[in-house]
Amino acid sequence: MKKKKDFDKWMEKQGRLNDNTSIKKKKKMKMKGTKIKEQSWAKMNEKDEKSWDDFRNQYNGIIKNLLNNIDICNRRYAEEGEGGYLIQRKVYIKEIEEIKTFVKKKEIELGYYSNE
């Protein structure tokens, strides 16, 4: 009996044992060791396409900082009433407009989207 078990184990390792129990064991062993990653068709074809925020991502921090500065100017003007804050606020707004215009033009040049 022991020889039969040893032989079955050897055959199972070799992939030659065809009874139902060994097939189930093989499937369980394969499922434990191998994890299948599901990938949608869209993700498979996405490799050639560019991510929508590849270029503009580097400017996010700058724009957020300028927006925070605008908020500070608004609050300070409301609290103190000094007109200098409105002038500086206009400067920040102009910088944001220039950055956004630059990013948009550059993305069109890089082919992220057409100029429609």
CSV table of C-alpha atoms in Angstrom, one decimal, residues 13-112:
chain,number,residue,atom,x,y,z
A,13,LYS,CA,4.2,15.5,-9.4
A,14,GLN,CA,4.9,14.4,-12.9
A,15,GLY,CA,1.4,15.4,-14.0
A,16,ARG,CA,0.5,11.9,-15.1
A,17,LEU,CA,-2.1,10.8,-12.6
A,18,ASN,CA,-5.6,11.2,-14.1
A,19,ASP,CA,-8.0,10.2,-11.4
A,20,ASN,CA,-10.5,12.8,-10.2
A,21,THR,CA,-8.9,13.4,-6.8
A,22,SER,CA,-5.5,14.2,-8.3
A,23,ILE,CA,-7.0,16.6,-10.8
A,24,LYS,CA,-8.8,18.4,-8.0
A,25,LYS,CA,-5.6,18.6,-6.1
A,26,LYS,CA,-3.8,20.0,-9.1
A,27,LYS,CA,-6.4,22.7,-9.5
A,28,LYS,CA,-6.2,23.6,-5.9
A,29,MET,CA,-2.4,23.8,-6.1
A,30,LYS,CA,-2.6,26.0,-9.2
A,31,MET,CA,-5.1,28.3,-7.6
A,32,LYS,CA,-3.1,28.7,-4.4
A,33,GLY,CA,0.2,29.6,-6.2
A,34,THR,CA,-1.1,31.6,-9.1
A,35,LYS,CA,-3.1,34.8,-8.8
A,36,ILE,CA,-5.0,35.8,-11.9
A,37,LYS,CA,-5.2,39.5,-12.4
A,38,GLU,CA,-8.2,40.6,-14.3
A,39,GLN,CA,-7.7,43.2,-16.9
A,40,SER,CA,-10.3,44.9,-18.9
A,41,TRP,CA,-10.0,45.3,-22.7
A,42,ALA,CA,-9.8,49.1,-22.3
A,43,LYS,CA,-6.9,48.8,-19.9
A,44,MET,CA,-5.0,46.5,-22.3
A,45,ASN,CA,-5.4,49.0,-25.1
A,46,GLU,CA,-4.6,52.0,-22.8
A,47,LYS,CA,-0.9,51.5,-22.9
A,48,ASP,CA,-0.5,53.6,-26.1
A,49,GLU,CA,-2.7,56.4,-24.8
A,50,LYS,CA,-1.4,59.2,-22.6
A,51,SER,CA,-2.9,59.8,-19.2
A,52,TRP,CA,-5.0,63.0,-19.1
A,53,ASP,CA,-2.9,64.6,-16.3
A,54,ASP,CA,0.6,63.6,-17.3
A,55,PHE,CA,1.6,67.2,-18.2
A,56,ARG,CA,-0.7,69.3,-16.1
A,57,ASN,CA,0.0,67.3,-12.9
A,58,GLN,CA,3.3,69.2,-12.3
A,59,TYR,CA,1.4,72.6,-12.3
A,60,ASN,CA,-1.3,71.5,-9.7
A,61,GLY,CA,0.7,72.6,-6.7
A,62,ILE,CA,1.5,76.0,-8.2
A,63,ILE,CA,-2.1,76.7,-9.1
A,64,LYS,CA,-3.3,75.5,-5.6
A,65,ASN,CA,-0.8,77.8,-4.0
A,66,LEU,CA,-2.0,80.8,-6.0
A,67,LEU,CA,-5.6,80.0,-5.2
A,68,ASN,CA,-4.8,79.9,-1.5
A,69,ASN,CA,-3.0,83.3,-1.9
A,70,ILE,CA,-6.2,84.7,-3.6
A,71,ASP,CA,-8.2,83.5,-0.6
A,72,ILE,CA,-5.9,85.1,1.8
A,73,CYS,CA,-6.1,88.4,-0.1
A,74,ASN,CA,-9.9,88.2,-0.1
A,75,ARG,CA,-10.0,87.6,3.6
A,76,ARG,CA,-7.4,90.3,4.4
A,77,TYR,CA,-9.3,92.8,2.3
A,78,ALA,CA,-12.5,92.0,4.1
A,79,GLU,CA,-10.9,92.3,7.5
A,80,GLU,CA,-8.7,95.3,6.9
A,81,GLY,CA,-10.2,97.0,3.9
A,82,GLU,CA,-6.8,97.9,2.4
A,83,GLY,CA,-6.9,98.2,-1.4
A,84,GLY,CA,-3.4,96.7,-1.9
A,85,TYR,CA,-4.9,93.2,-1.4
A,86,LEU,CA,-7.2,93.7,-4.4
A,87,ILE,CA,-4.2,94.6,-6.5
A,88,GLN,CA,-2.2,91.6,-5.4
A,89,ARG,CA,-5.3,89.4,-6.0
A,90,LYS,CA,-5.4,90.6,-9.6
A,91,VAL,CA,-1.7,89.6,-10.0
A,92,TYR,CA,-2.4,86.1,-8.7
A,93,ILE,CA,-5.5,85.7,-11.0
A,94,LYS,CA,-3.4,86.8,-14.0
A,95,GLU,CA,-0.7,84.2,-13.1
A,96,ILE,CA,-3.3,81.4,-12.9
A,97,GLU,CA,-4.7,82.4,-16.3
A,98,GLU,CA,-1.2,82.4,-17.9
A,99,ILE,CA,-0.4,79.0,-16.4
A,100,LYS,CA,-3.6,77.5,-17.5
A,101,THR,CA,-3.3,78.9,-21.0
A,102,PHE,CA,0.2,77.6,-21.3
A,103,VAL,CA,-0.8,74.1,-20.1
A,104,LYS,CA,-3.7,74.0,-22.6
A,105,LYS,CA,-1.5,75.0,-25.5
A,106,LYS,CA,1.2,72.6,-24.5
A,107,GLU,CA,-1.3,69.7,-24.2
A,108,ILE,CA,-2.6,70.5,-27.7
A,109,GLU,CA,1.0,70.4,-29.0
A,110,LEU,CA,1.7,67.1,-27.3
A,111,GLY,CA,-1.5,65.6,-28.8
A,112,TYR,CA,-3.6,65.0,-25.6
